CSV table of N, CA, C and O in Angstrom, one decimal:
chain,number,residue,atom,x,y,z
R,1,GLN,N,-26.8,0.1,-50.6
R,1,GLN,CA,-26.3,1.5,-50.8
R,1,GLN,C,-26.6,2.3,-49.4
R,1,GLN,O,-27.9,2.5,-49.0
R,2,VAL,N,-25.6,2.8,-49.0
R,2,VAL,CA,-26.0,3.4,-47.5
R,2,VAL,C,-26.4,4.7,-48.0
R,2,VAL,O,-25.6,5.5,-48.5
R,3,GLN,N,-27.2,5.5,-47.2
R,3,GLN,CA,-27.5,6.4,-47.4
R,3,GLN,C,-27.8,7.4,-45.8
R,3,GLN,O,-28.2,6.8,-44.7
R,4,LEU,N,-27.8,8.6,-45.7
R,4,LEU,CA,-27.8,9.2,-44.6
R,4,LEU,C,-29.0,10.5,-44.8
R,4,LEU,O,-29.2,10.9,-46.0
R,5,VAL,N,-30.1,10.4,-44.0
R,5,VAL,CA,-31.3,11.2,-44.4
R,5,VAL,C,-31.6,12.1,-42.8
R,5,VAL,O,-32.0,11.7,-42.1
R,6,GLU,N,-31.6,13.2,-43.4
R,6,GLU,CA,-32.0,14.3,-42.2
R,6,GLU,C,-33.6,14.7,-42.0
R,6,GLU,O,-34.0,14.7,-43.1
R,7,SER,N,-33.8,15.0,-41.1
R,7,SER,CA,-35.4,15.4,-40.8
R,7,SER,C,-35.3,16.5,-39.5
R,7,SER,O,-34.7,16.2,-38.7
R,8,GLY,N,-36.5,17.2,-39.7
R,8,GLY,CA,-36.6,17.8,-38.4
R,8,GLY,C,-36.4,19.3,-38.5
R,8,GLY,O,-36.7,20.3,-37.4
R,9,GLY,N,-35.7,20.0,-40.0
R,9,GLY,CA,-35.8,21.5,-40.0
R,9,GLY,C,-37.1,22.0,-40.1
R,9,GLY,O,-38.0,21.8,-40.3
R,10,GLY,N,-36.9,23.6,-40.2
R,10,GLY,CA,-37.9,24.3,-40.4
R,10,GLY,C,-37.8,25.8,-39.9
R,10,GLY,O,-36.6,26.1,-39.5
R,11,LEU,N,-38.9,26.5,-39.8
R,11,LEU,CA,-38.7,28.0,-39.3
R,11,LEU,C,-39.3,28.1,-37.9
R,11,LEU,O,-40.2,27.4,-37.5
R,12,VAL,N,-38.3,28.7,-37.0
R,12,VAL,CA,-38.8,28.9,-35.5
R,12,VAL,C,-38.3,30.3,-35.1
R,12,VAL,O,-37.3,31.0,-35.6
R,13,GLN,N,-39.1,31.0,-34.1
R,13,GLN,CA,-39.0,31.9,-33.7
R,13,GLN,C,-37.3,32.1,-32.7
R,13,GLN,O,-37.4,30.7,-32.1
R,14,PRO,N,-37.0,33.0,-32.5
R,14,PRO,CA,-35.8,32.8,-31.7
R,14,PRO,C,-36.1,32.6,-30.4
R,14,PRO,O,-37.1,33.0,-29.9
R,15,GLY,N,-35.2,31.9,-29.4
R,15,GLY,CA,-35.8,31.3,-28.1
R,15,GLY,C,-36.2,29.8,-28.2
R,15,GLY,O,-36.5,29.4,-27.4
R,16,GLY,N,-36.6,29.5,-29.6
R,16,GLY,CA,-37.0,28.4,-29.7
R,16,GLY,C,-36.7,27.3,-29.8
R,16,GLY,O,-35.4,27.3,-29.6
R,17,SER,N,-37.2,25.8,-30.3
R,17,SER,CA,-36.6,24.8,-29.9
R,17,SER,C,-36.8,23.9,-31.4
R,17,SER,O,-37.9,24.1,-32.0
R,18,LEU,N,-36.2,23.1,-31.8
R,18,LEU,CA,-36.3,22.4,-32.7
R,18,LEU,C,-35.2,21.1,-32.5
R,18,LEU,O,-34.1,21.1,-32.1
R,19,ARG,N,-35.7,19.9,-33.3
R,19,ARG,CA,-35.1,18.7,-33.1
R,19,ARG,C,-34.7,18.0,-34.2
R,19,ARG,O,-35.7,17.8,-35.2
R,20,LEU,N,-33.6,17.8,-34.6
R,20,LEU,CA,-33.2,17.5,-36.1
R,20,LEU,C,-32.7,15.8,-35.7
R,20,LEU,O,-32.1,15.5,-34.5
R,21,SER,N,-33.2,15.0,-36.7
R,21,SER,CA,-32.7,13.5,-36.7
R,21,SER,C,-32.2,13.3,-38.2
R,21,SER,O,-32.3,13.8,-39.2
R,22,CYS,N,-31.2,12.2,-38.0
R,22,CYS,CA,-30.4,11.7,-39.2
R,22,CYS,C,-30.5,10.1,-39.0
R,22,CYS,O,-30.3,9.4,-37.7
R,23,ALA,N,-31.1,9.6,-39.9
R,23,ALA,CA,-31.0,7.8,-40.0
R,23,ALA,C,-30.2,7.4,-41.0
R,23,ALA,O,-30.4,8.1,-42.3
R,24,ALA,N,-29.2,6.3,-40.9
R,24,ALA,CA,-28.8,5.7,-41.9
R,24,ALA,C,-29.3,4.6,-42.2
R,24,ALA,O,-29.8,3.8,-41.5
R,25,SER,N,-29.3,4.7,-43.8
R,25,SER,CA,-30.3,3.5,-44.2
R,25,SER,C,-29.2,2.6,-45.1
R,25,SER,O,-28.2,3.1,-45.4
R,26,GLY,N,-29.5,1.4,-44.9
R,26,GLY,CA,-29.0,0.5,-45.9
R,26,GLY,C,-28.4,-0.7,-45.2
R,26,GLY,O,-28.8,-0.8,-44.3
R,27,ILE,N,-27.7,-1.8,-45.5
R,27,ILE,CA,-27.1,-2.9,-44.8
R,27,ILE,C,-26.0,-2.4,-44.3
R,27,ILE,O,-24.8,-2.2,-44.9
R,28,ILE,N,-26.1,-2.1,-43.1
R,28,ILE,CA,-24.7,-1.5,-42.1
R,28,ILE,C,-24.5,-2.4,-40.8
R,28,ILE,O,-25.1,-3.2,-40.3
R,29,SER,N,-23.3,-2.7,-40.9
R,29,SER,CA,-22.9,-3.4,-39.8
R,29,SER,C,-22.4,-2.5,-38.3
R,29,SER,O,-22.9,-3.0,-37.5
R,30,SER,N,-22.0,-1.4,-38.6
R,30,SER,CA,-21.8,-0.6,-37.5
R,30,SER,C,-21.2,0.7,-37.8
R,30,SER,O,-20.5,1.1,-39.1
R,31,ILE,N,-21.6,1.7,-37.1
R,31,ILE,CA,-20.7,3.3,-37.2
R,31,ILE,C,-20.4,3.7,-36.1
R,31,ILE,O,-21.3,3.6,-34.8
R,32,ASN,N,-19.4,4.3,-36.0
R,32,ASN,CA,-18.7,4.7,-34.7
R,32,ASN,C,-19.2,6.0,-34.7
R,32,ASN,O,-19.9,6.4,-33.8
R,33,ALA,N,-18.7,6.8,-35.2
R,33,ALA,CA,-18.9,8.4,-35.0
R,33,ALA,C,-20.1,8.7,-36.2
R,33,ALA,O,-20.0,8.4,-37.3
R,34,MET,N,-21.1,9.7,-35.7
R,34,MET,CA,-21.8,10.4,-36.5
R,34,MET,C,-22.0,11.9,-35.7
R,34,MET,O,-21.8,12.2,-34.9
R,35,ASP,N,-22.1,13.0,-36.8
R,35,ASP,CA,-21.7,14.3,-36.4
R,35,ASP,C,-22.7,15.0,-37.1
R,35,ASP,O,-23.4,14.8,-38.2
R,36,TRP,N,-23.3,16.2,-36.8
R,36,TRP,CA,-24.0,17.4,-37.2
R,36,TRP,C,-22.8,18.5,-37.5
R,36,TRP,O,-22.1,18.8,-37.2
R,37,TYR,N,-22.8,18.9,-38.9
R,37,TYR,CA,-22.2,20.1,-39.2
R,37,TYR,C,-23.4,21.2,-39.7
R,37,TYR,O,-24.6,20.6,-39.9
R,38,ARG,N,-23.1,22.6,-39.8
R,38,ARG,CA,-23.7,23.4,-40.7
R,38,ARG,C,-23.3,24.4,-41.3
R,38,ARG,O,-22.3,24.5,-41.3
R,39,GLN,N,-24.1,24.9,-42.3
R,39,GLN,CA,-23.4,25.7,-43.3
R,39,GLN,C,-24.5,26.9,-43.6
R,39,GLN,O,-25.5,26.5,-44.0
R,40,ALA,N,-24.3,28.1,-43.1
R,40,ALA,CA,-24.8,29.5,-43.1
R,40,ALA,C,-24.2,29.9,-44.6
R,40,ALA,O,-23.2,29.7,-45.2
R,41,PRO,N,-25.3,30.9,-44.8
R,41,PRO,CA,-25.4,31.5,-46.3
R,41,PRO,C,-23.6,32.1,-46.4
R,41,PRO,O,-23.3,33.2,-45.5
R,42,GLU,N,-23.0,32.0,-47.6
R,42,GLU,CA,-21.6,32.9,-47.8
R,42,GLU,C,-20.5,32.3,-46.6
R,42,GLU,O,-19.6,33.1,-46.5
R,43,LYS,N,-21.0,31.2,-45.6
R,43,LYS,CA,-20.1,31.0,-44.8
R,43,LYS,C,-19.2,29.5,-44.8
R,43,LYS,O,-20.3,28.6,-45.6
R,44,GLU,N,-18.4,28.9,-44.4
R,44,GLU,CA,-18.1,27.6,-44.6
R,44,GLU,C,-18.5,26.7,-43.5
R,44,GLU,O,-19.1,27.3,-42.7
R,45,ARG,N,-18.6,25.4,-44.0
R,45,ARG,CA,-19.3,24.5,-43.2
R,45,ARG,C,-18.5,24.3,-41.9
R,45,ARG,O,-17.2,24.2,-41.8
R,46,GLU,N,-19.2,24.0,-40.9
R,46,GLU,CA,-18.9,24.4,-39.5
R,46,GLU,C,-19.2,22.8,-38.9
R,46,GLU,O,-20.4,22.6,-38.8
R,47,PHE,N,-18.6,22.4,-38.0
R,47,PHE,CA,-19.0,21.3,-36.8
R,47,PHE,C,-19.8,21.9,-35.9
R,47,PHE,O,-19.5,22.7,-35.4
R,48,VAL,N,-21.0,21.0,-35.9
R,48,VAL,CA,-21.6,21.5,-34.6
R,48,VAL,C,-21.6,20.5,-33.2
R,48,VAL,O,-21.8,20.8,-32.3
R,49,ALA,N,-21.8,19.2,-33.4
R,49,ALA,CA,-22.0,18.3,-32.8
R,49,ALA,C,-21.4,16.9,-33.0
R,49,ALA,O,-22.1,16.5,-34.2
R,50,GLY,N,-21.4,16.1,-32.3
R,50,GLY,CA,-20.8,14.7,-32.6
R,50,GLY,C,-21.2,13.8,-31.5
R,50,GLY,O,-21.1,14.1,-30.3
R,51,ALA,N,-21.4,12.7,-31.7
R,51,ALA,CA,-21.5,11.4,-30.8
R,51,ALA,C,-20.9,9.9,-31.2
R,51,ALA,O,-21.1,10.3,-32.4
R,52,THR,N,-20.2,9.2,-30.6
R,52,THR,CA,-19.7,8.3,-31.1
R,52,THR,C,-20.4,7.2,-30.5
R,52,THR,O,-21.4,7.1,-29.6
R,53,SER,N,-20.3,5.7,-30.9
R,53,SER,CA,-20.9,4.9,-30.3
R,53,SER,C,-20.6,4.1,-29.0
R,53,SER,O,-21.5,3.5,-28.3
R,54,SER,N,-19.6,4.6,-28.5
R,54,SER,CA,-19.1,4.3,-27.2
R,54,SER,C,-19.9,5.3,-26.1
R,54,SER,O,-19.6,5.2,-24.9
R,55,GLY,N,-20.4,6.3,-26.8
R,55,GLY,CA,-21.1,7.4,-25.8
R,55,GLY,C,-20.8,8.6,-25.6
R,55,GLY,O,-21.0,9.7,-25.2
R,56,SER,N,-19.5,8.8,-26.0
R,56,SER,CA,-18.8,10.3,-25.7
R,56,SER,C,-19.3,10.9,-27.0
R,56,SER,O,-19.7,10.8,-28.0
R,57,THR,N,-19.5,12.1,-26.4
R,57,THR,CA,-20.2,13.6,-27.2
R,57,THR,C,-19.5,14.8,-27.4
R,57,THR,O,-18.1,15.0,-26.5
R,58,ASN,N,-19.3,15.3,-28.4
R,58,ASN,CA,-18.6,16.4,-28.4
R,58,ASN,C,-19.7,17.8,-29.3
R,58,ASN,O,-20.4,17.4,-30.2
R,59,ILE,N,-19.3,18.8,-28.3
R,59,ILE,CA,-20.3,19.9,-29.1
R,59,ILE,C,-19.5,21.3,-29.1
R,59,ILE,O,-18.3,21.7,-28.2
R,60,ALA,N,-19.9,21.8,-30.3
R,60,ALA,CA,-19.4,23.3,-30.6
R,60,ALA,C,-19.4,24.0,-29.6
R,60,ALA,O,-20.5,24.3,-28.9
R,61,ASP,N,-18.1,24.8,-29.2
R,61,ASP,CA,-18.2,26.2,-28.3
R,61,ASP,C,-19.5,27.0,-28.8
R,61,ASP,O,-20.4,27.7,-28.0
R,62,SER,N,-19.8,27.3,-29.9
R,62,SER,CA,-20.7,28.4,-30.2
R,62,SER,C,-22.4,27.8,-30.1
R,62,SER,O,-22.9,28.7,-29.9
R,63,VAL,N,-22.4,26.3,-29.4
R,63,VAL,CA,-23.9,26.1,-29.6
R,63,VAL,C,-24.2,25.1,-27.8
R,63,VAL,O,-25.0,24.8,-27.5
R,64,LYS,N,-22.8,25.2,-27.4
R,64,LYS,CA,-22.6,24.6,-26.0
R,64,LYS,C,-24.0,25.3,-24.9
R,64,LYS,O,-23.6,26.3,-24.7
R,65,GLY,N,-24.5,23.9,-24.3
R,65,GLY,CA,-25.3,24.9,-23.6
R,65,GLY,C,-26.7,24.8,-23.7
R,65,GLY,O,-27.5,25.3,-23.3
R,66,ARG,N,-27.0,24.7,-25.3
R,66,ARG,CA,-28.1,25.2,-25.9
R,66,ARG,C,-28.7,23.7,-26.7
R,66,ARG,O,-29.3,23.5,-26.6
R,67,PHE,N,-27.5,23.2,-27.6
R,67,PHE,CA,-27.8,22.2,-28.2
R,67,PHE,C,-27.1,20.9,-27.5
R,67,PHE,O,-26.3,20.9,-26.6
R,68,THR,N,-28.0,19.7,-27.5
R,68,THR,CA,-27.4,18.4,-26.9
R,68,THR,C,-27.6,17.5,-28.2
R,68,THR,O,-28.4,17.6,-28.9
R,69,VAL,N,-26.6,16.3,-28.1
R,69,VAL,CA,-26.6,15.3,-29.3
R,69,VAL,C,-26.9,13.9,-28.6
R,69,VAL,O,-26.2,13.6,-27.4
R,70,SER,N,-27.4,13.2,-29.3
R,70,SER,CA,-27.6,11.7,-28.8
R,70,SER,C,-27.6,10.9,-29.9
R,70,SER,O,-28.0,11.0,-31.0
R,71,ARG,N,-27.2,9.5,-29.5
R,71,ARG,CA,-27.5,8.5,-30.7
R,71,ARG,C,-28.3,7.3,-30.1
R,71,ARG,O,-28.4,7.2,-28.8
R,72,ASP,N,-28.7,6.7,-31.3
R,72,ASP,CA,-29.3,5.2,-30.9
R,72,ASP,C,-29.0,4.5,-31.9
R,72,ASP,O,-28.7,4.4,-32.9
R,73,ILE,N,-27.8,3.7,-31.2
R,73,ILE,CA,-26.8,2.8,-31.9
R,73,ILE,C,-27.5,1.7,-32.8
R,73,ILE,O,-27.4,1.5,-33.8
R,74,ALA,N,-28.5,1.0,-31.9
R,74,ALA,CA,-29.2,-0.1,-32.6
R,74,ALA,C,-30.1,0.5,-34.1
R,74,ALA,O,-30.1,-0.2,-35.0
R,75,LYS,N,-30.4,1.9,-34.0
R,75,LYS,CA,-31.3,2.3,-35.2
R,75,LYS,C,-30.5,3.0,-36.1
R,75,LYS,O,-30.9,3.6,-36.8
R,76,ASN,N,-29.3,3.1,-35.9
R,76,ASN,CA,-28.1,4.0,-36.5
R,76,ASN,C,-28.5,5.2,-36.8
R,76,ASN,O,-28.8,5.9,-37.9
R,77,THR,N,-28.9,5.9,-35.5
R,77,THR,CA,-29.5,7.5,-35.7
R,77,THR,C,-28.7,8.3,-35.1
R,77,THR,O,-28.2,8.0,-33.8
R,78,ILE,N,-28.8,9.3,-35.0
R,78,ILE,CA,-28.2,10.4,-34.4
R,78,ILE,C,-29.3,11.8,-34.3
R,78,ILE,O,-29.8,12.2,-35.4
R,79,THR,N,-29.5,12.3,-33.0
R,79,THR,CA,-30.7,13.4,-32.9
R,79,THR,C,-29.7,14.6,-32.2
R,79,THR,O,-29.1,14.5,-31.2
R,80,LEU,N,-30.2,15.4,-32.8
R,80,LEU,CA,-29.7,16.9,-32.3
R,80,LEU,C,-30.9,17.9,-31.8
R,80,LEU,O,-31.8,18.2,-32.7
R,81,GLN,N,-30.6,18.0,-30.5
R,81,GLN,CA,-31.8,18.8,-29.6
R,81,GLN,C,-31.2,20.2,-29.7
R,81,GLN,O,-30.4,20.6,-29.1
R,82,MET,N,-32.1,21.4,-30.3
R,82,MET,CA,-31.5,22.5,-30.3
R,82,MET,C,-32.7,23.4,-29.4
R,82,MET,O,-33.7,23.5,-30.0
R,83,ASN,N,-32.0,23.9,-28.5
R,83,ASN,CA,-32.8,25.2,-27.7
R,83,ASN,C,-32.3,26.1,-27.7
R,83,ASN,O,-31.2,26.6,-28.1
R,84,SER,N,-33.2,27.1,-27.3
R,84,SER,CA,-32.7,28.4,-27.1
R,84,SER,C,-32.0,29.0,-28.4
R,84,SER,O,-31.3,29.5,-28.6
R,85,LEU,N,-32.9,28.8,-29.9
R,85,LEU,CA,-32.2,29.0,-31.0
R,85,LEU,C,-32.2,30.7,-31.1
R,85,LEU,O,-33.1,31.4,-30.7
R,86,LYS,N,-30.9,30.9,-32.0
R,86,LYS,CA,-30.6,31.9,-32.3
R,86,LYS,C,-30.7,32.5,-33.9
R,86,LYS,O,-30.4,31.3,-34.4
R,87,PRO,N,-30.8,33.7,-34.0
R,87,PRO,CA,-31.0,33.9,-35.6
R,87,PRO,C,-29.5,33.4,-36.0
R,87,PRO,O,-29.4,33.0,-37.4
R,88,GLU,N,-28.5,33.5,-35.5
R,88,GLU,CA,-27.4,32.8,-36.3
R,88,GLU,C,-27.1,31.6,-36.3
R,88,GLU,O,-26.2,31.1,-36.9
R,89,ASP,N,-28.1,31.0,-35.5
R,89,ASP,CA,-28.2,29.4,-35.7
R,89,ASP,C,-28.6,28.9,-37.4
R,89,ASP,O,-28.7,28.0,-37.7
R,90,THR,N,-29.1,30.3,-37.7
R,90,THR,CA,-29.7,29.7,-39.3
R,90,THR,C,-28.8,29.2,-40.0
R,90,THR,O,-27.7,29.8,-40.2
R,91,ALA,N,-29.1,28.0,-40.9
R,91,ALA,CA,-27.9,27.1,-41.7
R,91,ALA,C,-28.9,26.1,-42.3
R,91,ALA,O,-29.8,25.8,-41.5
R,92,VAL,N,-27.9,25.6,-43.0
R,92,VAL,CA,-28.6,24.1,-43.3
R,92,VAL,C,-27.7,23.1,-42.5
R,92,VAL,O,-26.4,23.2,-42.8
R,93,TYR,N,-28.5,22.2,-42.1
R,93,TYR,CA,-27.7,21.5,-41.2
R,93,TYR,C,-27.2,20.0,-42.0
R,93,TYR,O,-28.5,19.5,-42.5
R,94,TYR,N,-26.2,19.4,-41.7
R,94,TYR,CA,-26.0,18.1,-42.6
R,94,TYR,C,-25.6,17.1,-41.5
R,94,TYR,O,-24.7,17.5,-40.5
R,95,CYS,N,-25.8,16.0,-41.6
R,95,CYS,CA,-25.4,14.8,-41.1
R,95,CYS,C,-24.3,14.1,-41.8
R,95,CYS,O,-24.1,14.0,-42.9
R,96,ASN,N,-23.2,14.1,-41.0
R,96,ASN,CA,-21.8,13.2,-41.3
R,96,ASN,C,-21.6,11.8,-40.6
R,96,ASN,O,-21.7,11.7,-39.7
R,97,ALA,N,-21.2,10.9,-41.5
R,97,ALA,CA,-20.5,9.7,-40.8
R,97,ALA,C,-19.1,9.6,-41.5
R,97,ALA,O,-19.4,9.2,-42.6
R,98,PRO,N,-18.4,9.7,-40.9
R,98,PRO,CA,-17.0,9.6,-41.3
R,98,PRO,C,-16.5,8.3,-41.8
R,98,PRO,O,-15.8,8.1,-43.0
R,99,VAL,N,-17.2,7.1,-41.2
R,99,VAL,CA,-16.9,5.9,-41.4
R,99,VAL,C,-18.0,4.8,-41.3
R,99,VAL,O,-18.5,5.0,-40.0
R,100,ILE,N,-18.3,4.2,-42.1
R,100,ILE,CA,-19.5,3.4,-42.0
R,100,ILE,C,-19.0,1.8,-42.4
R,100,ILE,O,-18.6,1.7,-43.4
R,101,MET,N,-19.3,0.8,-41.5
R,101,MET,CA,-18.7,-0.6,-42.0
R,101,MET,C,-20.0,-1.3,-42.5
R,101,MET,O,-20.9,-1.1,-41.8
R,102,THR,N,-19.8,-1.8,-43.6
R,102,THR,CA,-20.8,-2.8,-44.1
R,102,THR,C,-20.2,-4.2,-44.3
R,102,THR,O,-19.3,-4.5,-44.5
R,103,PRO,N,-21.2,-5.1,-44.8
R,103,PRO,CA,-20.9,-6.4,-44.9
R,103,PRO,C,-19.6,-6.5,-46.1
R,103,PRO,O,-19.1,-7.4,-46.3
R,104,LYS,N,-20.1,-5.6,-47.0
R,104,LYS,CA,-19.1,-5.5,-48.2
R,104,LYS,C,-17.5,-4.8,-47.7
R,104,LYS,O,-16.8,-4.9,-48.7
R,105,GLY,N,-17.7,-4.2,-46.8
R,105,GLY,CA,-16.5,-3.5,-46.3
R,105,GLY,C,-16.7,-2.0,-45.8
R,105,GLY,O,-17.6,-1.9,-45.2
R,106,ILE,N,-15.7,-1.1,-45.9
R,106,ILE,CA,-15.7,0.0,-45.3
R,106,ILE,C,-15.7,1.0,-46.0
R,106,ILE,O,-15.5,1.3,-47.4
R,107,GLY,N,-17.1,2.0,-45.7
R,107,GLY,CA,-17.3,3.4,-46.7
R,107,GLY,C,-17.0,4.4,-45.8
R,107,GLY,O,-16.9,4.6,-44.5
R,108,PHE,N,-16.4,5.3,-46.5
R,108,PHE,CA,-15.9,6.8,-45.8
R,108,PHE,C,-16.6,8.0,-46.5
R,108,PHE,O,-17.4,8.3,-47.4
R,109,ASP,N,-17.1,8.9,-45.1
R,109,ASP,CA,-17.3,10.1,-45.5
R,109,ASP,C,-18.7,10.2,-46.2
R,109,ASP,O,-18.8,10.8,-47.4
R,110,TYR,N,-19.9,9.7,-45.6
R,110,TYR,CA,-21.3,10.0,-46.0
R,110,TYR,C,-21.7,11.5,-45.3
R,110,TYR,O,-21.4,11.6,-44.2
R,111,TRP,N,-22.6,11.9,-46.3
R,111,TRP,CA,-23.1,13.1,-45.9
R,111,TRP,C,-24.7,13.1,-46.3
R,111,TRP,O,-25.2,12.3,-47.2
R,112,GLY,N,-25.7,13.7,-45.3
R,112,GLY,CA,-26.9,13.4,-45.9
R,112,GLY,C,-27.2,14.9,-46.8
R,112,GLY,O,-26.4,15.6,-47.3
R,113,GLN,N,-28.4,15.2,-47.0
R,113,GLN,CA,-28.8,15.9,-48.3
R,113,GLN,C,-29.0,17.3,-47.5
R,113,GLN,O,-29.1,18.4,-48.2
R,114,GLY,N,-28.9,17.6,-46.2
R,114,GLY,CA,-29.2,18.8,-45.5
R,114,GLY,C,-30.3,19.1,-45.2
R,114,GLY,O,-31.5,18.6,-46.2
R,115,THR,N,-30.6,19.8,-43.9
R,115,THR,CA,-32.0,20.1,-43.9
R,115,THR,C,-31.8,21.8,-43.3
R,115,THR,O,-31.3,22.1,-42.4
R,116,GLN,N,-32.8,22.4,-43.8
R,116,GLN,CA,-32.8,23.8,-43.6
R,116,GLN,C,-33.4,24.0,-42.0
R,116,GLN,O,-34.4,23.9,-41.6
R,117,VAL,N,-32.6,24.9,-41.2
R,117,VAL,CA,-33.3,25.5,-40.4
R,117,VAL,C,-32.8,27.0,-40.2
R,117,VAL,O,-31.8,27.5,-40.6
R,118,ALA,N,-34.1,27.9,-39.8
R,118,ALA,CA,-34.3,29.1,-39.8
R,118,ALA,C,-35.1,29.9,-38.8
R,118,ALA,O,-35.9,29.1,-38.5
R,119,VAL,N,-33.9,30.8,-38.0
R,119,VAL,CA,-34.5,30.9,-37.1
R,119,VAL,C,-34.5,33.0,-37.1
R,119,VAL,O,-33.9,33.4,-37.3
R,120,SER,N,-36.0,33.2,-37.1
R,120,SER,CA,-36.3,34.4,-37.5
R,120,SER,C,-37.6,34.6,-36.6
R,120,SER,O,-38.5,34.2,-36.6
R,121,SER,N,-38.0,36.1,-36.5
R,121,SER,CA,-39.1,36.4,-35.8
R,121,SER,C,-40.2,37.0,-36.9
R,121,SER,O,-41.2,37.2,-36.6
């Protein structure tokens, strides 16, 4: 069974940094895109950043210049480096894989359990 597991959340002061990681576990043939989303209290879930297996990345305008995203294809992981954090970055951050190829076939729309990021003084 394929699962996504996030780690690295926590409490940080404004201007600080955090690194989030997400690892896909299970018997996996390949994963093309892996993404990060976040959901703040009483707000809709929003896209933050994503990376494909070919190396292309996409960063939301709201975090561009502060966040970077990277993939380790061999380890089936995605990492979100968050710098210059602001209180408005406070949210639960979720890892997503739209499509995962396994020896048994194709699976769609995998989500991690989420990791809390709180930015506060």
